[in-house]
PDB file of C-alpha atoms in Angstrom:
ATOM      1  CA  MET P   1      23.455  -4.377  15.124  1.00 48.00           C
ATOM      2  CA  LEU P   2      20.096  -2.954  13.995  1.00 57.00           C
ATOM      3  CA  ILE P   3      21.670   0.341  12.837  1.00 58.00           C
ATOM      4  CA  ASP P   4      23.074  -1.611   9.893  1.00 63.00           C
ATOM      5  CA  PHE P   5      20.178  -3.704   8.627  1.00 69.00           C
ATOM      6  CA  VAL P   6      22.288  -5.574   6.076  1.00 65.00           C
ATOM      7  CA  ASP P   7      24.280  -7.143   8.911  1.00 71.00           C
ATOM      8  CA  SER P   8      21.044  -7.970  10.740  1.00 80.00           C
ATOM      9  CA  ILE P   9      19.402 -10.091   8.040  1.00 87.00           C
ATOM     10  CA  GLY P  10      17.954 -13.253   9.599  1.00 87.00           C
ATOM     11  CA  ILE P  11      17.307 -11.924  13.087  1.00 90.00           C
ATOM     12  CA  GLN P  12      13.911 -11.925  14.814  1.00 91.00           C
ATOM     13  CA  ILE P  13      12.509  -8.411  15.142  1.00 92.00           C
ATOM     14  CA  GLU P  14       9.491  -6.422  16.303  1.00 94.00           C
ATOM     15  CA  VAL P  15       8.461  -3.397  14.220  1.00 95.00           C
ATOM     16  CA  GLU P  16       6.049  -0.645  15.212  1.00 95.00           C
ATOM     17  CA  ILE P  17       4.386   1.042  12.239  1.00 93.00           C
ATOM     18  CA  SER P  18       2.686   4.463  12.194  1.00 88.00           C
ATOM     19  CA  GLY P  19      -0.670   4.132  13.941  1.00 86.00           C
ATOM     20  CA  GLY P  20       0.678   1.846  16.657  1.00 89.00           C
ATOM     21  CA  VAL P  21       0.515  -1.357  14.585  1.00 92.00           C
ATOM     22  CA  ILE P  22       3.029  -4.025  15.659  1.00 93.00           C
ATOM     23  CA  HIS P  23       4.525  -6.667  13.352  1.00 93.00           C
ATOM     24  CA  LYS P  24       6.935  -9.432  14.337  1.00 92.00           C
ATOM     25  CA  GLY P  25       8.969 -11.768  12.196  1.00 92.00           C
ATOM     26  CA  ILE P  26      12.295 -12.465  10.525  1.00 92.00           C
ATOM     27  CA  LEU P  27      14.156  -9.588   8.859  1.00 93.00           C
ATOM     28  CA  THR P  28      14.877 -11.014   5.396  1.00 92.00           C
ATOM     29  CA  ASP P  29      15.963  -7.957   3.383  1.00 92.00           C
ATOM     30  CA  ALA P  30      16.510  -4.221   3.704  1.00 91.00           C
ATOM     31  CA  GLY P  31      17.286  -1.180   1.585  1.00 90.00           C
ATOM     32  CA  LEU P  32      17.654   2.544   2.144  1.00 88.00           C
ATOM     33  CA  ASP P  33      13.877   3.099   2.295  1.00 93.00           C
ATOM     34  CA  ILE P  34      12.367  -0.326   2.980  1.00 95.00           C
ATOM     35  CA  ILE P  35      12.599  -3.429   5.157  1.00 95.00           C
ATOM     36  CA  VAL P  36      11.229  -6.884   4.371  1.00 95.00           C
ATOM     37  CA  LEU P  37       9.754  -8.963   7.175  1.00 94.00           C
ATOM     38  CA  TYR P  38       8.759 -12.630   6.997  1.00 93.00           C
ATOM     39  CA  ASP P  39       5.730 -13.420   9.184  1.00 90.00           C
ATOM     40  CA  GLY P  40       5.810 -17.113  10.053  1.00 85.00           C
ATOM     41  CA  ARG P  41       2.243 -17.057  11.398  1.00 84.00           C
ATOM     42  CA  THR P  42       0.737 -16.199   8.030  1.00 84.00           C
ATOM     43  CA  ASP P  43       3.602 -17.418   5.839  1.00 84.00           C
ATOM     44  CA  SER P  44       3.775 -13.994   4.177  1.00 90.00           C
ATOM     45  CA  TYR P  45       6.362 -11.325   3.385  1.00 94.00           C
ATOM     46  CA  LEU P  46       5.691  -7.735   4.436  1.00 96.00           C
ATOM     47  CA  TYR P  47       7.380  -4.989   2.415  1.00 96.00           C
ATOM     48  CA  ILE P  48       7.417  -2.002   4.788  1.00 96.00           C
ATOM     49  CA  PRO P  49       8.528   1.500   3.683  1.00 96.00           C
ATOM     50  CA  PHE P  50      10.927   2.700   6.362  1.00 94.00           C
ATOM     51  CA  VAL P  51       9.328   6.166   6.514  1.00 94.00           C
ATOM     52  CA  HIS P  52       6.455   4.566   8.476  1.00 94.00           C
ATOM     53  CA  VAL P  53       8.651   2.582  10.893  1.00 94.00           C
ATOM     54  CA  GLN P  54       8.372   4.193  14.339  1.00 94.00           C
ATOM     55  CA  ARG P  55      10.687   1.774  16.138  1.00 93.00           C
ATOM     56  CA  LEU P  56      12.370  -1.551  15.569  1.00 92.00           C
ATOM     57  CA  LYS P  57      13.988  -3.921  18.042  1.00 91.00           C
ATOM     58  CA  GLU P  58      15.333  -7.451  18.241  1.00 89.00           C
ATOM     59  CA  THR P  59      12.920  -9.870  19.900  1.00 89.00           C
ATOM     60  CA  ILE P  60      12.175 -13.557  20.479  1.00 86.00           C
ATOM     61  CA  LEU P  61       9.184 -14.889  18.539  1.00 82.00           C
ATOM     62  CA  ASP P  62       6.641 -16.869  20.533  1.00 78.00           C
ATOM     63  CA  GLU P  63       5.029 -20.227  19.773  1.00 68.00           C
ATOM     64  CA  GLU P  64       2.353 -18.845  17.449  1.00 67.00           C
ATOM     65  CA  TYR P  65       5.084 -18.224  14.880  1.00 61.00           C
ATOM     66  CA  THR P  66       4.975 -21.706  13.435  1.00 57.00           C
ATOM     67  CA  SER P  67       7.737 -21.133  10.911  1.00 57.00           C
ATOM     68  CA  TYR P  68      11.120 -19.578  11.652  1.00 61.00           C
ATOM     69  CA  ASN P  69      12.642 -20.470   8.296  1.00 73.00           C
ATOM     70  CA  PRO P  70      11.511 -18.185   5.477  1.00 78.00           C
ATOM     71  CA  PRO P  71      11.152 -19.830   2.054  1.00 77.00           C
ATOM     72  CA  SER P  72      14.306 -19.621  -0.035  1.00 74.00           C
ATOM     73  CA  GLU P  73      12.475 -17.665  -2.744  1.00 80.00           C
ATOM     74  CA  LYS P  74      10.887 -14.338  -1.870  1.00 85.00           C
ATOM     75  CA  PRO P  75       7.908 -13.136  -3.953  1.00 86.00           C
ATOM     76  CA  ILE P  76       9.898 -10.035  -4.948  1.00 87.00           C
ATOM     77  CA  GLU P  77      13.486 -10.847  -5.860  1.00 83.00           C
ATOM     78  CA  THR P  78      16.043  -8.136  -6.606  1.00 84.00           C
ATOM     79  CA  ASP P  79      19.741  -7.568  -5.926  1.00 83.00           C
ATOM     80  CA  VAL P  80      19.241  -4.163  -4.285  1.00 85.00           C
ATOM     81  CA  ILE P  81      15.795  -3.586  -2.856  1.00 90.00           C
ATOM     82  CA  SER P  82      13.915  -0.288  -2.641  1.00 94.00           C
ATOM     83  CA  PHE P  83      10.263   0.665  -2.243  1.00 96.00           C
ATOM     84  CA  ARG P  84       9.871   1.770  -5.867  1.00 96.00           C
ATOM     85  CA  LYS P  85      11.659  -1.302  -7.193  1.00 95.00           C
ATOM     86  CA  SER P  86       9.418  -3.516  -5.056  1.00 95.00           C
ATOM     87  CA  LEU P  87       6.331  -1.850  -6.521  1.00 95.00           C
ATOM     88  CA  THR P  88       7.723  -2.254 -10.034  1.00 95.00           C
ATOM     89  CA  ILE P  89       8.402  -5.960  -9.598  1.00 93.00           C
ATOM     90  CA  ALA P  90       5.003  -6.433  -7.934  1.00 93.00           C
ATOM     91  CA  LYS P  91       3.216  -4.883 -10.912  1.00 90.00           C
ATOM     92  CA  GLY P  92       0.715  -7.433 -12.198  1.00 81.00           C
ATOM     93  CA  LEU P  93       1.008  -9.636  -9.090  1.00 85.00           C
ATOM     94  CA  PHE P  94      -1.888 -10.051  -6.705  1.00 89.00           C
ATOM     95  CA  VAL P  95      -1.031  -8.103  -3.572  1.00 93.00           C
ATOM     96  CA  LYS P  96      -2.510  -6.839  -0.325  1.00 94.00           C
ATOM     97  CA  VAL P  97      -1.899  -3.138   0.385  1.00 95.00           C
ATOM     98  CA  TYR P  98      -2.481  -1.489   3.739  1.00 95.00           C
ATOM     99  CA  VAL P  99      -2.982   2.271   3.582  1.00 91.00           C
ATOM    100  CA  THR P 100      -5.524   3.492   6.099  1.00 77.00           C
ATOM    101  CA  GLY P 101      -8.281   2.507   8.507  1.00 69.00           C
ATOM    102  CA  ASN P 102      -8.666  -1.054   9.721  1.00 70.00           C
ATOM    103  CA  LYS P 103      -8.752  -2.813   6.367  1.00 75.00           C
ATOM    104  CA  SER P 104      -6.376  -3.828   3.604  1.00 87.00           C
ATOM    105  CA  ILE P 105      -7.009  -3.527  -0.126  1.00 92.00           C
ATOM    106  CA  HIS P 106      -6.625  -6.635  -2.283  1.00 91.00           C
ATOM    107  CA  GLY P 107      -5.885  -6.585  -6.012  1.00 90.00           C
ATOM    108  CA  TYR P 108      -3.010  -5.710  -8.316  1.00 90.00           C
ATOM    109  CA  ILE P 109      -0.871  -2.773  -9.380  1.00 93.00           C
ATOM    110  CA  THR P 110      -1.401  -1.736 -13.003  1.00 92.00           C
ATOM    111  CA  SER P 111       0.658   1.472 -13.372  1.00 93.00           C
ATOM    112  CA  ILE P 112       3.367   3.226 -11.353  1.00 95.00           C
ATOM    113  CA  MET P 113       3.845   6.988 -11.600  1.00 96.00           C
ATOM    114  CA  ASN P 114       6.090   9.481  -9.758  1.00 97.00           C
ATOM    115  CA  ASP P 115       4.405   9.452  -6.338  1.00 97.00           C
ATOM    116  CA  TYR P 116       1.353   7.236  -6.757  1.00 97.00           C
ATOM    117  CA  PHE P 117       0.281   4.013  -8.415  1.00 96.00           C
ATOM    118  CA  VAL P 118      -2.893   2.725 -10.008  1.00 95.00           C
ATOM    119  CA  PHE P 119      -4.451  -0.247  -8.253  1.00 94.00           C
ATOM    120  CA  HIS P 120      -7.261  -2.489  -9.474  1.00 91.00           C
ATOM    121  CA  SER P 121      -9.366  -4.087  -6.743  1.00 89.00           C
ATOM    122  CA  PRO P 122     -12.217  -6.577  -7.296  1.00 86.00           C
ATOM    123  CA  VAL P 123     -14.177  -4.635  -4.655  1.00 85.00           C
ATOM    124  CA  TYR P 124     -13.120  -0.997  -5.122  1.00 87.00           C
ATOM    125  CA  LYS P 125     -12.238  -1.201  -8.845  1.00 89.00           C
ATOM    126  CA  THR P 126      -9.668   1.356 -10.050  1.00 92.00           C
ATOM    127  CA  MET P 127      -7.957   3.317  -7.276  1.00 94.00           C
ATOM    128  CA  PHE P 128      -5.180   5.893  -7.254  1.00 96.00           C
ATOM    129  CA  ILE P 129      -2.974   5.289  -4.205  1.00 97.00           C
ATOM    130  CA  SER P 130      -0.393   7.742  -2.867  1.00 96.00           C
ATOM    131  CA  MET P 131       2.973   6.040  -2.326  1.00 96.00           C
ATOM    132  CA  ASN P 132       3.582   8.304   0.675  1.00 95.00           C
ATOM    133  CA  HIS P 133       0.799   6.603   2.649  1.00 95.00           C
ATOM    134  CA  VAL P 134       1.459   2.903   1.962  1.00 95.00           C
ATOM    135  CA  LYS P 135       2.256   1.312   5.326  1.00 95.00           C
ATOM    136  CA  TRP P 136       3.043  -2.138   3.955  1.00 95.00           C
ATOM    137  CA  LEU P 137       2.532  -4.406   0.964  1.00 96.00           C
ATOM    138  CA  ILE P 138       2.114  -8.198   1.009  1.00 95.00           C
ATOM    139  CA  PRO P 139       2.421 -10.143  -2.277  1.00 92.00           C
ATOM    140  CA  TYR P 140       0.163 -13.170  -2.604  1.00 86.00           C
ATOM    141  CA  PRO P 141       1.707 -16.592  -3.309  1.00 77.00           C
ATOM    142  CA  PRO P 142       1.624 -17.376  -7.059  1.00 70.00           C
ATOM    143  CA  ASN P 143      -1.211 -19.889  -6.668  1.00 71.00           C
ATOM    144  CA  LYS P 144      -3.426 -17.705  -4.478  1.00 73.00           C
ATOM    145  CA  ILE P 145      -5.954 -15.163  -5.761  1.00 72.00           C
ATOM    146  CA  PRO P 146      -8.045 -12.840  -3.555  1.00 72.00           C
ATOM    147  CA  TYR P 147     -11.576 -13.983  -2.729  1.00 74.00           C
ATOM    148  CA  SER P 148     -10.812 -17.335  -4.437  1.00 75.00           C
ATOM    149  CA  LEU P 149     -11.741 -15.787  -7.768  1.00 73.00           C
ATOM    150  CA  ASN P 150     -10.703 -17.329 -11.057  1.00 72.00           C
ATOM    151  CA  LYS P 151      -8.126 -15.375 -13.049  1.00 66.00           C
ATOM    152  CA  GLU P 152     -10.739 -15.108 -15.795  1.00 65.00           C
ATOM    153  CA  ASN P 153     -12.923 -13.166 -13.344  1.00 64.00           C
ATOM    154  CA  LEU P 154     -10.100 -10.832 -12.362  1.00 66.00           C
ATOM    155  CA  PRO P 155      -8.424  -9.806 -15.624  1.00 62.00           C
ATOM    156  CA  LEU P 156      -5.376  -7.520 -15.655  1.00 62.00           C
ATOM    157  CA  VAL P 157      -6.804  -4.521 -17.497  1.00 64.00           C
ATOM    158  CA  PRO P 158      -4.672  -1.341 -17.369  1.00 64.00           C
ATOM    159  CA  ILE P 159      -6.529   1.949 -17.149  1.00 72.00           C
ATOM    160  CA  SER P 160      -7.320   3.234 -20.644  1.00 72.00           C
ATOM    161  CA  THR P 161      -7.157   6.992 -19.996  1.00 78.00           C
ATOM    162  CA  PRO P 162      -3.831   8.913 -19.892  1.00 87.00           C
ATOM    163  CA  LEU P 163      -2.330   9.262 -16.418  1.00 94.00           C
ATOM    164  CA  ALA P 164      -0.757  12.338 -14.859  1.00 96.00           C
ATOM    165  CA  ARG P 165       2.769  11.956 -13.520  1.00 96.00           C
ATOM    166  CA  SER P 166       1.938  13.153  -9.985  1.00 96.00           C
ATOM    167  CA  PHE P 167      -0.847  12.364  -7.520  1.00 96.00           C
ATOM    168  CA  ASP P 168      -2.095  15.954  -7.247  1.00 94.00           C
ATOM    169  CA  GLU P 169      -2.155  16.377 -11.025  1.00 95.00           C
ATOM    170  CA  GLN P 170      -4.147  13.157 -11.327  1.00 96.00           C
ATOM    171  CA  MET P 171      -6.651  14.460  -8.798  1.00 95.00           C
ATOM    172  CA  LYS P 172      -7.004  17.671 -10.830  1.00 95.00           C
ATOM    173  CA  ARG P 173      -8.107  15.503 -13.757  1.00 95.00           C
ATOM    174  CA  LEU P 174     -10.985  14.261 -11.595  1.00 95.00           C
ATOM    175  CA  GLU P 175     -12.447  17.726 -11.013  1.00 96.00           C
ATOM    176  CA  ASN P 176     -16.236  17.954 -11.477  1.00 96.00           C
ATOM    177  CA  GLN P 177     -16.626  14.200 -10.916  1.00 96.00           C
ATOM    178  CA  LEU P 178     -17.995  12.191  -8.000  1.00 97.00           C
ATOM    179  CA  VAL P 179     -15.118  10.669  -6.042  1.00 97.00           C
ATOM    180  CA  ILE P 180     -14.499   8.481  -3.012  1.00 96.00           C
ATOM    181  CA  ILE P 181     -11.560   9.396  -0.767  1.00 95.00           C
ATOM    182  CA  ASP P 182      -9.778   6.865   1.465  1.00 93.00           C
ATOM    183  CA  GLY P 183     -12.392   4.216   0.765  1.00 90.00           C
ATOM    184  CA  GLY P 184     -15.260   6.475   1.846  1.00 90.00           C
ATOM    185  CA  GLU P 185     -14.652   5.798   5.542  1.00 84.00           C
ATOM    186  CA  ASN P 186     -17.030   8.648   6.382  1.00 91.00           C
ATOM    187  CA  THR P 187     -19.667  10.609   4.483  1.00 93.00           C
ATOM    188  CA  GLU P 188     -17.477  13.708   4.227  1.00 95.00           C
ATOM    189  CA  LYS P 189     -15.067  11.720   2.043  1.00 96.00           C
ATOM    190  CA  ILE P 190     -17.634  11.053  -0.680  1.00 97.00           C
ATOM    191  CA  GLY P 191     -18.823  13.786  -3.025  1.00 97.00           C
ATOM    192  CA  LEU P 192     -18.235  16.034  -6.005  1.00 98.00           C
ATOM    193  CA  LEU P 193     -14.600  17.027  -6.401  1.00 98.00           C
ATOM    194  CA  GLN P 194     -15.180  20.675  -7.220  1.00 97.00           C
ATOM    195  CA  LYS P 195     -11.657  22.056  -7.276  1.00 95.00           C
ATOM    196  CA  ILE P 196      -7.971  21.324  -6.576  1.00 95.00           C
ATOM    197  CA  ARG P 197      -5.964  24.463  -5.720  1.00 92.00           C
ATOM    198  CA  ASN P 198      -2.880  25.288  -3.635  1.00 92.00           C
ATOM    199  CA  ASN P 199      -2.554  21.777  -2.215  1.00 92.00           C
ATOM    200  CA  LYS P 200      -6.209  21.785  -1.143  1.00 96.00           C
ATOM    201  CA  MET P 201      -9.302  19.919  -2.335  1.00 97.00           C
ATOM    202  CA  ILE P 202     -12.834  21.320  -2.306  1.00 97.00           C
ATOM    203  CA  LEU P 203     -15.436  18.547  -2.021  1.00 97.00           C
ATOM    204  CA  ILE P 204     -19.230  18.945  -2.092  1.00 97.00           C
ATOM    205  CA  THR P 205     -20.900  16.217  -0.021  1.00 97.00           C
ATOM    206  CA  ALA P 206     -24.283  14.571  -0.615  1.00 95.00           C
ATOM    207  CA  ASP P 207     -25.798  17.022   1.904  1.00 95.00           C
ATOM    208  CA  GLY P 208     -24.444  19.967  -0.072  1.00 96.00           C
ATOM    209  CA  GLU P 209     -21.761  20.836   2.462  1.00 96.00           C
ATOM    210  CA  THR P 210     -18.463  22.235   1.221  1.00 97.00           C
ATOM    211  CA  VAL P 211     -15.469  20.441   2.754  1.00 97.00           C
ATOM    212  CA  CYS P 212     -11.860  21.575   2.267  1.00 97.00           C
ATOM    213  CA  ARG P 213      -9.172  18.892   2.551  1.00 96.00           C
ATOM    214  CA  ASN P 214      -5.379  18.977   2.667  1.00 97.00           C
ATOM    215  CA  LEU P 215      -4.045  16.955  -0.279  1.00 95.00           C
ATOM    216  CA  GLU P 216      -1.089  15.774   1.814  1.00 94.00           C
ATOM    217  CA  HIS P 217      -3.443  13.630   3.893  1.00 94.00           C
ATOM    218  CA  ILE P 218      -5.385  12.037   1.043  1.00 95.00           C
ATOM    219  CA  LYS P 219      -4.307   8.415   0.730  1.00 95.00           C
ATOM    220  CA  THR P 220      -6.517   6.962  -2.001  1.00 95.00           C
ATOM    221  CA  ILE P 221      -9.028   8.314  -4.481  1.00 96.00           C
ATOM    222  CA  GLN P 222     -11.406   6.499  -6.803  1.00 94.00           C
ATOM    223  CA  LEU P 223     -14.496   7.001  -8.919  1.00 92.00           C
ATOM    224  CA  PRO P 224     -17.731   5.322  -7.737  1.00 89.00           C
TER     225      PRO P 224
END
């Protein structure tokens, strides 16, 4: 019965994530706030925070799922799984994180705070990612590195400046600096972070426009 995920480990399921994204695979683990899905097409494990699961049902996987037997060792092993514990164990591992838009972010977690974590990407460099907006996380196999880079070209370098405990406090520390929000998916998400007040952000764009944003909907922030 899918109400009790622990008793459903090993069944084939279909999961709809916020935004209408569908994933199919084998349910391999579950906790109070997370499920773990093995995708036999890509031979990868998806760690999905349950807050973003819209619906979940038992299904029959079709022929494109070449593997129906998940490897005996999962990339994140723990007796009792949770979203925060998964992030903690994944710290320093190469992972793929899906947050927003139509692209994933590849890199590694360097620090974990109360409601956000610091992520280093070869493309986007240091990013601050809100935990509330992570749709899923996929750890890379131990012998696989994003973009086929050498480990020497992708060193694990923690951020050197002190970090705030919360996401909004960290954003306040970026006041009066140029920032990129949510990967800069449009021009109104790139500009000077003028002020953070009352759960709102004031951003000055390249055209000099003043844009007010709700902090609750900001998923990632980075310096250019």
